[in-house]
PDB file of C-alpha atoms in Angstrom:
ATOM      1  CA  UNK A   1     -38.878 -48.713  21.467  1.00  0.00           C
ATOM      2  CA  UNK A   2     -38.798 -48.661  25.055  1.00  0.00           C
ATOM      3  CA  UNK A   3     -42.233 -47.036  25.250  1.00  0.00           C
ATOM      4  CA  UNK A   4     -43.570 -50.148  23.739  1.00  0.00           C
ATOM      5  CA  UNK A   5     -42.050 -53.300  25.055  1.00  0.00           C
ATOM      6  CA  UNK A   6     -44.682 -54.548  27.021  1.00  0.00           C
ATOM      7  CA  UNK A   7     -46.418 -54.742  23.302  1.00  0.00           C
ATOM      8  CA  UNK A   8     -47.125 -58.132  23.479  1.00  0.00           C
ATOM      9  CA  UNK A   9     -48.838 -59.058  20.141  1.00  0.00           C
ATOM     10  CA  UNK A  10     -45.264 -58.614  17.766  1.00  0.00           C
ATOM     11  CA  UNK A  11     -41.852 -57.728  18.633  1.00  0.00           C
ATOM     12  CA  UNK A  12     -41.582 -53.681  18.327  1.00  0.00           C
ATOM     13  CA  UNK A  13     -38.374 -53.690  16.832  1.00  0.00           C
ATOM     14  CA  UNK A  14     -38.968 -56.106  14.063  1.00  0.00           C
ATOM     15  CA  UNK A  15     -42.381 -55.223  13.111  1.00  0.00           C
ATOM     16  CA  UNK A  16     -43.205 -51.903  14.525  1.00  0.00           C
ATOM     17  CA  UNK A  17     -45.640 -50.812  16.893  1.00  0.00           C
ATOM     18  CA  UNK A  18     -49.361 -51.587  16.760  1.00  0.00           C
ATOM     19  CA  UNK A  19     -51.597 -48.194  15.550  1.00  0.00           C
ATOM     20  CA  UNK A  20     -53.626 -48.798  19.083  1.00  0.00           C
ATOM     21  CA  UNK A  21     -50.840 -48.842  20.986  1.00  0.00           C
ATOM     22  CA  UNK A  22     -49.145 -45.557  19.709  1.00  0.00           C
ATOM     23  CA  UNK A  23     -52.940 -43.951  19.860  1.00  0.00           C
ATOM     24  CA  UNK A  24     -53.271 -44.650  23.705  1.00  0.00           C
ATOM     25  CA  UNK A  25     -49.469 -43.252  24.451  1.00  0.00           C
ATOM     26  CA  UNK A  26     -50.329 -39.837  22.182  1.00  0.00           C
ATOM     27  CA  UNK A  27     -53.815 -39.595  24.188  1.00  0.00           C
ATOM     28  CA  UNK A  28     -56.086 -39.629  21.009  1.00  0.00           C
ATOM     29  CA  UNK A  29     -58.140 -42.066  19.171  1.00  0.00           C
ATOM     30  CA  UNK A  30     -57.442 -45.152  17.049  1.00  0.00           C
ATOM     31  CA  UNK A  31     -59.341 -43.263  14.236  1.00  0.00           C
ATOM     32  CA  UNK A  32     -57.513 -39.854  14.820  1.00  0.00           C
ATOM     33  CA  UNK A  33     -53.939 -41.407  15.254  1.00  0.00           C
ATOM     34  CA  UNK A  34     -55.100 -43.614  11.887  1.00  0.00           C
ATOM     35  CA  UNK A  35     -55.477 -40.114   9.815  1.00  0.00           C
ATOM     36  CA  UNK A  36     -51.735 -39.383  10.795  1.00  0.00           C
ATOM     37  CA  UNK A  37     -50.152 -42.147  10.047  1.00  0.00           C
ATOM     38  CA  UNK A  38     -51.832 -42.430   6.902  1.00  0.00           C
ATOM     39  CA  UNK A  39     -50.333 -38.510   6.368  1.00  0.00           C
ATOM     40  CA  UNK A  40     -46.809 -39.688   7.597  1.00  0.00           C
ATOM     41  CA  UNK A  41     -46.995 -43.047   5.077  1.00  0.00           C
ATOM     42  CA  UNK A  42     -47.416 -40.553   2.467  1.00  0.00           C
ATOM     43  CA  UNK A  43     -44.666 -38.449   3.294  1.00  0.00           C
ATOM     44  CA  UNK A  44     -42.465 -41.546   3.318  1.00  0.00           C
ATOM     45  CA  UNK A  45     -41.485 -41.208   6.834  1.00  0.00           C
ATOM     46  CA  UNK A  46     -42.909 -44.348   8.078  1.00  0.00           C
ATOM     47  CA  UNK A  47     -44.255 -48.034   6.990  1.00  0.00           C
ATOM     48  CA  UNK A  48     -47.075 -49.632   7.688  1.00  0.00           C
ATOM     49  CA  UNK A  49     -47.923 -53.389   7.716  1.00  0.00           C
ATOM     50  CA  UNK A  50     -51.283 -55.332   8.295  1.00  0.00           C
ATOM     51  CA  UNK A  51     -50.757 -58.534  10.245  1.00  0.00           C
ATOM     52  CA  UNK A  52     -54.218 -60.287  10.806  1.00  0.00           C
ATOM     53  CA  UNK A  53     -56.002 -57.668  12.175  1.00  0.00           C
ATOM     54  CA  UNK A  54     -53.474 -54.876  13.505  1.00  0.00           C
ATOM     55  CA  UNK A  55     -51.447 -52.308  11.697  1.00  0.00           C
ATOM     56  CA  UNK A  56     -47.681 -51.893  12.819  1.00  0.00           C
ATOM     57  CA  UNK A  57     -45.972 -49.089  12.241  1.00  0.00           C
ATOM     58  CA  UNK A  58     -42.087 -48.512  11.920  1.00  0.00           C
ATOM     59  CA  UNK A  59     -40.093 -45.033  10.901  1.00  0.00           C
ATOM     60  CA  UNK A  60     -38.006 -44.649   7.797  1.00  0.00           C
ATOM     61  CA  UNK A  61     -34.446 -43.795   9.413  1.00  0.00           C
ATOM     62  CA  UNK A  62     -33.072 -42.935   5.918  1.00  0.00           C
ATOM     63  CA  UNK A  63     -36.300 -40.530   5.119  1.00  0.00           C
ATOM     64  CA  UNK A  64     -36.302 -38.654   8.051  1.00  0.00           C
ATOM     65  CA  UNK A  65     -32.612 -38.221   8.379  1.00  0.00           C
ATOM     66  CA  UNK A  66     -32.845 -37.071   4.553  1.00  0.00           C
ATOM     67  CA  UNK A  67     -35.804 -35.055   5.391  1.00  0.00           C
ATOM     68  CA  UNK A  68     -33.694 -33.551   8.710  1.00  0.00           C
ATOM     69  CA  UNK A  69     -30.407 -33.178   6.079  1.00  0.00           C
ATOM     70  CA  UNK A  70     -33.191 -31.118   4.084  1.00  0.00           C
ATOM     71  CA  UNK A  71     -34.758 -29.147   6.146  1.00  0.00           C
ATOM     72  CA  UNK A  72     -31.405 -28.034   8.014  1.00  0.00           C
ATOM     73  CA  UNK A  73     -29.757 -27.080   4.652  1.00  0.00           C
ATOM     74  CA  UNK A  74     -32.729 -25.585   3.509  1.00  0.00           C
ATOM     75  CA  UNK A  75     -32.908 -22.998   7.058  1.00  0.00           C
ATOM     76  CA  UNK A  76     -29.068 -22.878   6.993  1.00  0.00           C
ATOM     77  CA  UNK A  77     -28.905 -24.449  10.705  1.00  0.00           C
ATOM     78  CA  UNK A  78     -25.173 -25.292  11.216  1.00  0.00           C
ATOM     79  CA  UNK A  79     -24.369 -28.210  13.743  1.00  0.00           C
ATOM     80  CA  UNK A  80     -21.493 -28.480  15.721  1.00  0.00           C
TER      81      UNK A  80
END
């Protein structure tokens, strides 16, 4: 969250960051970065909540470390 503490409209940790906010650090626009995060909702690997008129988003820890979990059994990656 570090790349988003000056986010001054809701506390980044709490709520998650604001949809604008993550499309100006990626370089692309609100519209663009709004067509991923709808993609990532439906993979389950974030959430997304409306408060008046911005969307926050926040990761699912549990999903992606599942997904990770997955993904490295599935390609037989071993970790030391």
């Amino acid at each position: 969250m570090e790349h988003f503490a000056h986010q001054e409209s809701a506390d980044p940790v709490e709520t998650g960051v604001c949809v604008q906010m993550l499309a100006e650090h990626f370089g692309i626009s609100q519209p663009t970065m709004s067509r991923h995060i709808e993609l990532l909702k439906r993979a389950g690997f974030i959430r997304a909540q409306r408060k008046q008129k911005w969307t926050y988003c926040s990761r699912d820890e549990t999903a992606l470390a599942d997904y990770a979990n997955w993904l490295k059994s599935s390609l037989n990656i071993r970790t030391a």
